[in-house]
Coordinates of C-alpha atoms in Angstrom, one line a residue:
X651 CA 101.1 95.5 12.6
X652 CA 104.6 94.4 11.2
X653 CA 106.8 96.5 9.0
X654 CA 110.4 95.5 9.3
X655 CA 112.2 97.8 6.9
X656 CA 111.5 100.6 4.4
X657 CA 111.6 98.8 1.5
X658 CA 110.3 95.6 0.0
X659 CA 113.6 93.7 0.0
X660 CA 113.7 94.5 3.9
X661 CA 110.0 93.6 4.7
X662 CA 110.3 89.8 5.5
X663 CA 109.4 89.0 9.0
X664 CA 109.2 85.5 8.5
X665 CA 110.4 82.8 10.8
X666 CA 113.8 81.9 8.2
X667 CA 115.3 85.5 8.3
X668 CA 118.4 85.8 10.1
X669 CA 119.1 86.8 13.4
X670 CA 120.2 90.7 14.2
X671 CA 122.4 91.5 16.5
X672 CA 122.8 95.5 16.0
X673 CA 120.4 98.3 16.3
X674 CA 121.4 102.0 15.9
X675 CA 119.5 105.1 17.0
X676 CA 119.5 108.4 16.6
X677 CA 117.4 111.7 17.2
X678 CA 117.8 115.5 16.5
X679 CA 118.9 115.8 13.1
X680 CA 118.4 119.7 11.9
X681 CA 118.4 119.2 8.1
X682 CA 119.9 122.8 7.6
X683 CA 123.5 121.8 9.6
X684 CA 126.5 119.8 9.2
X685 CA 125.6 115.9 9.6
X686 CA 128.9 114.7 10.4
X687 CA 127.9 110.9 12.5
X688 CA 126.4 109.5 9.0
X689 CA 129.7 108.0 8.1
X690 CA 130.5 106.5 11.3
X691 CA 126.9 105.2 11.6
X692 CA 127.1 103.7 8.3
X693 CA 130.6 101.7 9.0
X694 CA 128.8 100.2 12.4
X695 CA 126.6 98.2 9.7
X696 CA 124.0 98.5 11.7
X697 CA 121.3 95.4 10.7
X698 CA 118.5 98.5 11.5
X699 CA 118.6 102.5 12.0
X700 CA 115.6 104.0 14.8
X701 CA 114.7 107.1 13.9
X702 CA 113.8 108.8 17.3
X703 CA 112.3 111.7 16.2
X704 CA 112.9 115.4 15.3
X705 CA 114.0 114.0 12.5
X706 CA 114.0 117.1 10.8
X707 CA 113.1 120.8 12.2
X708 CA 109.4 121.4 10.5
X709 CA 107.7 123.1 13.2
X710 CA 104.6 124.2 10.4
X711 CA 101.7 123.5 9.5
X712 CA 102.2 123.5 5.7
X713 CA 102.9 120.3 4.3
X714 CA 105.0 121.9 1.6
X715 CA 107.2 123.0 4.2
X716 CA 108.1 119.6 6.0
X717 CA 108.2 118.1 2.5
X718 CA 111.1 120.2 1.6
X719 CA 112.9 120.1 4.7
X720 CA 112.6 116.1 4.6
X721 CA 113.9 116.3 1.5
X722 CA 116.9 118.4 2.0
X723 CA 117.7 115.4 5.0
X724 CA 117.0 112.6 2.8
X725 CA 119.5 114.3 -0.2
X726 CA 122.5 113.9 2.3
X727 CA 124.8 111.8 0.2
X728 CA 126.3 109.9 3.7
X729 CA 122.5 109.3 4.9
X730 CA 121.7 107.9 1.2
X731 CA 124.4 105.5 2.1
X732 CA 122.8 104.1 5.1
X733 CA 119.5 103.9 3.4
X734 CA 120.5 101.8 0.9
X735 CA 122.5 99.5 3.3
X736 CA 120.2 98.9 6.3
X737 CA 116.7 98.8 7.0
X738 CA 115.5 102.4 8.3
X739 CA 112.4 102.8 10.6
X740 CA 111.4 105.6 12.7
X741 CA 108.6 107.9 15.1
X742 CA 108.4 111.6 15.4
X743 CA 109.0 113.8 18.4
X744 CA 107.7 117.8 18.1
X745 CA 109.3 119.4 15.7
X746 CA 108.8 116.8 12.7
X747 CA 105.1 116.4 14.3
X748 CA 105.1 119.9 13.0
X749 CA 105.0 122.3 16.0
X750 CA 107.4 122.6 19.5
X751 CA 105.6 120.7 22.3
X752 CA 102.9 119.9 20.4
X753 CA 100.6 117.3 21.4
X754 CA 96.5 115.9 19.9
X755 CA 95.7 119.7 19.8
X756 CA 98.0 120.2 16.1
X757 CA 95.5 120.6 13.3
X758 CA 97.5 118.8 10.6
X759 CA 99.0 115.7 12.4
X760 CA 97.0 113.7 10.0
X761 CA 98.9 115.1 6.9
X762 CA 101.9 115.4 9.0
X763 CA 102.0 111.6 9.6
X764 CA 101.8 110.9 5.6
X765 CA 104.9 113.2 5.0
X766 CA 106.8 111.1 7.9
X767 CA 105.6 108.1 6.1
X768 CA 106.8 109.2 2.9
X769 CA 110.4 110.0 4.3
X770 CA 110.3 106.5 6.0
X771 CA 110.1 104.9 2.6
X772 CA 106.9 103.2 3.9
X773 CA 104.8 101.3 1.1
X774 CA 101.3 102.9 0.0
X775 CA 99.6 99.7 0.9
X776 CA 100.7 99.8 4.2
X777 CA 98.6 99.8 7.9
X778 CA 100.4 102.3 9.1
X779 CA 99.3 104.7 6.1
X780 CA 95.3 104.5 7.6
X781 CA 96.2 103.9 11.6
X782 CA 95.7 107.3 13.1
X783 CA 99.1 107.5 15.2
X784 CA 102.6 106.8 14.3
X785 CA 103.2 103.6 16.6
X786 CA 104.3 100.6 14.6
X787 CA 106.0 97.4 15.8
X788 CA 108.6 95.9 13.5
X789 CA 109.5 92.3 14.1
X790 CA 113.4 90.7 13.2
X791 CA 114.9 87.1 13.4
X792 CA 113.6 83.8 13.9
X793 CA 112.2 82.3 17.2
X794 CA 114.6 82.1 19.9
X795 CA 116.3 84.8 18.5
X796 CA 113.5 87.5 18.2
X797 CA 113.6 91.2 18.6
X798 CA 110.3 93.2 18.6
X799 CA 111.1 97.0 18.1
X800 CA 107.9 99.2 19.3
X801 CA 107.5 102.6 18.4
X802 CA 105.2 104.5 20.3
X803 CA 103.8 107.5 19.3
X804 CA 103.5 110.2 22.3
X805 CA 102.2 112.8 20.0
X806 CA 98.5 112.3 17.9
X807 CA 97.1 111.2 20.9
X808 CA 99.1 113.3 23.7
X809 CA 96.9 115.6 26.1
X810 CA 98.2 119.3 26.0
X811 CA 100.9 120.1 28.8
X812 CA 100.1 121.7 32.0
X813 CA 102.7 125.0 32.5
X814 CA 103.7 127.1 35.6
X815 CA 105.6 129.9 33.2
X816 CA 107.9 128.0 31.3
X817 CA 108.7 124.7 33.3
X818 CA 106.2 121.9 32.9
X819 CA 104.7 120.8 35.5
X820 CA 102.9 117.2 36.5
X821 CA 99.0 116.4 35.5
X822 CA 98.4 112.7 36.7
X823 CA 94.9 113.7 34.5
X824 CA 96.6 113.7 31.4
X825 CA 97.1 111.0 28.8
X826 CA 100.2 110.1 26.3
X827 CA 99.3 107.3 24.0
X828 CA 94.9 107.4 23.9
X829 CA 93.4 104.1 24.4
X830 CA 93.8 102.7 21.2
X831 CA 97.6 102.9 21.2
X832 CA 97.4 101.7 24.7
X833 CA 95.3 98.4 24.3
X834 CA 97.6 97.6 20.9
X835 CA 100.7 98.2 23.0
X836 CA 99.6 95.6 25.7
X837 CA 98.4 93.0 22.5
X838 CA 101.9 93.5 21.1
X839 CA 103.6 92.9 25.0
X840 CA 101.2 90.1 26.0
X841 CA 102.6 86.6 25.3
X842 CA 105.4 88.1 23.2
X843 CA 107.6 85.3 21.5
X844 CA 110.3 88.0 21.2
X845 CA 113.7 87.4 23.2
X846 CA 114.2 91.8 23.1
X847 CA 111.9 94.4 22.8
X848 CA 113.3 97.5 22.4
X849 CA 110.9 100.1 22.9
X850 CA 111.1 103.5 21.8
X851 CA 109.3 106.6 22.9
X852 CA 110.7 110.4 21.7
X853 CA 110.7 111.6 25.0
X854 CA 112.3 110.1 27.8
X855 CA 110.4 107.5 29.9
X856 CA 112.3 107.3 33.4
X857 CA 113.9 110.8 34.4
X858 CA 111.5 112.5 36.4
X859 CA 113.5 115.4 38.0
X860 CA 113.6 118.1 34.9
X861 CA 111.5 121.0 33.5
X862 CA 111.4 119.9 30.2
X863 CA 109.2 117.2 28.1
X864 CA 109.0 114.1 29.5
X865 CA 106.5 110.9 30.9
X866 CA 106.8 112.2 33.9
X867 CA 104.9 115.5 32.9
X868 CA 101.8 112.8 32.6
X869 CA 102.4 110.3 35.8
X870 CA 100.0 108.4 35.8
X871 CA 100.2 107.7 31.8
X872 CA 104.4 107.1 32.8
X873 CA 103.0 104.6 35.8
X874 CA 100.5 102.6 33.4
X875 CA 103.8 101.8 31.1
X876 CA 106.0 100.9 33.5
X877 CA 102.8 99.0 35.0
X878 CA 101.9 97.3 32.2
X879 CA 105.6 96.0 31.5
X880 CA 105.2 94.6 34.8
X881 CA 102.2 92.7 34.4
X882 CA 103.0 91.2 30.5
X883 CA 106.6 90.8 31.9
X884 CA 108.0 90.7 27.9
X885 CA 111.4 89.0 27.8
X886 CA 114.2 91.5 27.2
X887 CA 112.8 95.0 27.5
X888 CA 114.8 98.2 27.4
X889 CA 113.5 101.8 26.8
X890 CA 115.0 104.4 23.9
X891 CA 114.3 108.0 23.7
X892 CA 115.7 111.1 22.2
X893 CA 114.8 115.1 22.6
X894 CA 116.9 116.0 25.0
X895 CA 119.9 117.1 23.1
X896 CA 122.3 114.7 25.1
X897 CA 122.6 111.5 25.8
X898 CA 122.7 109.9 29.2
X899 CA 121.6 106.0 30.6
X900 CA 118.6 105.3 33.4
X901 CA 117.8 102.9 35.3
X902 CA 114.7 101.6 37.4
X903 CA 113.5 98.4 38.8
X904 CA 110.1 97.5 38.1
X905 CA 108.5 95.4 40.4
X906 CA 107.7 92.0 38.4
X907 CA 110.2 92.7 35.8
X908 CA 113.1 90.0 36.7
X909 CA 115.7 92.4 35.7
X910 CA 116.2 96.1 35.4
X911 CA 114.8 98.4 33.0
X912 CA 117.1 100.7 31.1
X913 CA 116.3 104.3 29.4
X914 CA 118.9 105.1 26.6
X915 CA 118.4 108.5 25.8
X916 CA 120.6 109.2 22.6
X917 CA 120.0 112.9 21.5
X918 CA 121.4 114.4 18.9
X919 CA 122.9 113.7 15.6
X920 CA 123.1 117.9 14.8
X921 CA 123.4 119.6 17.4
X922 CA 123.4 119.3 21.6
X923 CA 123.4 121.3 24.7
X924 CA 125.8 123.4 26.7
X925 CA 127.4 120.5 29.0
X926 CA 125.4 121.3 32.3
X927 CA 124.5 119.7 35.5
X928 CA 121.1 118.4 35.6
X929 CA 119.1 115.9 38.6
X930 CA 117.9 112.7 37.5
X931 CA 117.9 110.3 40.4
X932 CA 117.6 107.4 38.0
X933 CA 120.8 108.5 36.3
X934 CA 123.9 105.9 35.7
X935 CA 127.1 107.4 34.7
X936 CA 127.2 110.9 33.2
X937 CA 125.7 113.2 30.9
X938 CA 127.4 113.4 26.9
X939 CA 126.8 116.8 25.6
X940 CA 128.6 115.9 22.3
X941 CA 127.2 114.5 19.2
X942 CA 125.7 111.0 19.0
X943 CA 124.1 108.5 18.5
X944 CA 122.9 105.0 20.3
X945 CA 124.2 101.1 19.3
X946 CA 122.7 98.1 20.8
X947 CA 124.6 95.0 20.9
X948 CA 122.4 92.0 21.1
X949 CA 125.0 88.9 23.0
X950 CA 123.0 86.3 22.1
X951 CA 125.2 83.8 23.0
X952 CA 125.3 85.1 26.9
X953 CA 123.3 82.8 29.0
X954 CA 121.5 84.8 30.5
X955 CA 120.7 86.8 27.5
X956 CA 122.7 90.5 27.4
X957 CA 122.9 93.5 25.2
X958 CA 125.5 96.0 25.0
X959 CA 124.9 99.4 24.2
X960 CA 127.5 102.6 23.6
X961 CA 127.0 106.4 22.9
X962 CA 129.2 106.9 20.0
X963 CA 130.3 110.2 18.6
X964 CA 132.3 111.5 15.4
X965 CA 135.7 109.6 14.5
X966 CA 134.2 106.7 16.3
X967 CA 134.5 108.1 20.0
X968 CA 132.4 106.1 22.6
X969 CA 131.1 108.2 25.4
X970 CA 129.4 105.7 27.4
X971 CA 129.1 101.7 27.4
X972 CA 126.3 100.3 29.4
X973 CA 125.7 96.4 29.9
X974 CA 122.6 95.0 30.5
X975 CA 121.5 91.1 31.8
X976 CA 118.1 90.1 31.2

């Protein structure tokens, strides 16, 4: 299923269209504070935005609700300006699934995922409007110079967390994506003529260490992706998450995969943590408790093929700069 912008100008996915070479991405964006990244988002010119999820702060189960508060995000003059420059596509985390942690067991993910659809700009006619799930791949640039973006949706199908207290803890039992999901995400990684695929999950993929949502609360679900990217062996893969309210780079090498597979985690446009200390064994570099949000550089002139990819902050700070080889 191919939907390569939010509105029909944007929607060609046909072999002609030019190359892209710039992908921002962004999560946490409380409709209710100051949004002050917009403006240096929008002079990146970014050929695509990723929404990342918690795209807005619903947390409800009345559609009126999420309505309004998607509206309130989607009225900020400086966002407007990005929407009608660049392509905008997106997945949910919890709180614009409608409810904190939430996972299959919300009653109104259904409605919920119209409402996201609406704020996405995405057509009446479209798949994605009768798919149960949020997951949508979105296809830019002509062979040779290919990027696949896959969203995955770890919400309308995810098994409910297993708690000690607060903390999450492990339940190799437990599922993220259902089987659906999972056989269309190995259909869109098997014999791939994309040169990236940037895939992007709300939660993070690789840190295992912390308390707080993650793959790792579902390993075996965490060990089937990172398996399955080792048996379709896609050219180019990297990982992009939000929900953490930071931003911080991971690393692991997969066995199979000829180069190493990166986790950006860029979290959030509104509002982040307290800078703190926190384990993460796949960790590279350190943690940015300010503002920001994620661009990927595609080099496609490097033989081999790279990408470069910075956490930038208000008044066009970079936090963090992180090359990768393929």
């Amino acid at each position: 299923m191919v939907l390569a912008g939010c509105r029909s100008t944007k929607q060609e996915t046909s072999n002609t269209q030019k190359p892209i070479t710039t992908i921002a991405f962004g999560s946490c964006s409380r409709q209710s504070l100051p949004q002050p990244l917009w403006d240096d988002i929008v002079a990146q010119k970014p050929d695509v935005w990723v929404w990342l999820g918690d795209n807005i702060y619903g947390d409800s189960e009345n559609m009126d609700t999420l309505r309004a508060k998607y509206s309130v995000q989607k009225a900020n003059p400086v966002y407007q300006q990005l929407r009608q420059s660049t392509p905008i596509i997106g997945v949910w985390d919890d709180h614009d699934y409608g409810v904190n942690d939430g996972g299959k067991e919300y009653s109104k993910r259904k409605e919920s995922q119209q409402v996201m659809l609406d704020f996405l700009d995405v057509p009446a006619d479209s798949p994605l409007r009768t798919q149960e799930g949020a997951y949508s791949m979105h296809a830019y640039g002509p062979k040779g110079q290919r990027v696949k973006v896959i969203l995955l949706d770890a919400r309308y199908f995810r098994d409910p967390l297993k708690k000690d207290g607060k903390a999450n803890v492990p339940d190799p039992s437990g599922d993220m994506l259902g089987e659906t999901q999972w056989k269309w995400l190995e259909n869109e990684l098997t014999n791939s003529d994309a040169d990236i695929h940037i895939i992007g999950s709300g939660v993070q993929v690789l840190p295992e260490e912390h308390v707080y949502e993650k793959w790792a609360n579902f390993p075996t679900a965490r060990k089937r992706l990172l398996d399955l990217l080792s048996k379709t062996k896609p050219k180019g893969a990297m990982l992009i998450s939000g929900d953490r309210h930071m931003a911080e780079v991971s690393k692991v090498n997969v066995p199979g995969l000829p180069y190493d597979l990166f986790d950006i985690t860029s979290s959030g446009l509104t509002h982040v943590s307290a800078p703190h200390e926190e384990a993460n064994r796949h960790r590279i570099g350190e943690i940015v408790s300010k503002l920001n949000y994620g661009v990927i550089t595609v080099n496609w002139n490097d033989k081999p093929l790279t990408a470069t990819v910075k956490i930038n902050g208000d008044n066009q700070a970079t936090y963090l700069t992180q090359k990768i080889t393929f």
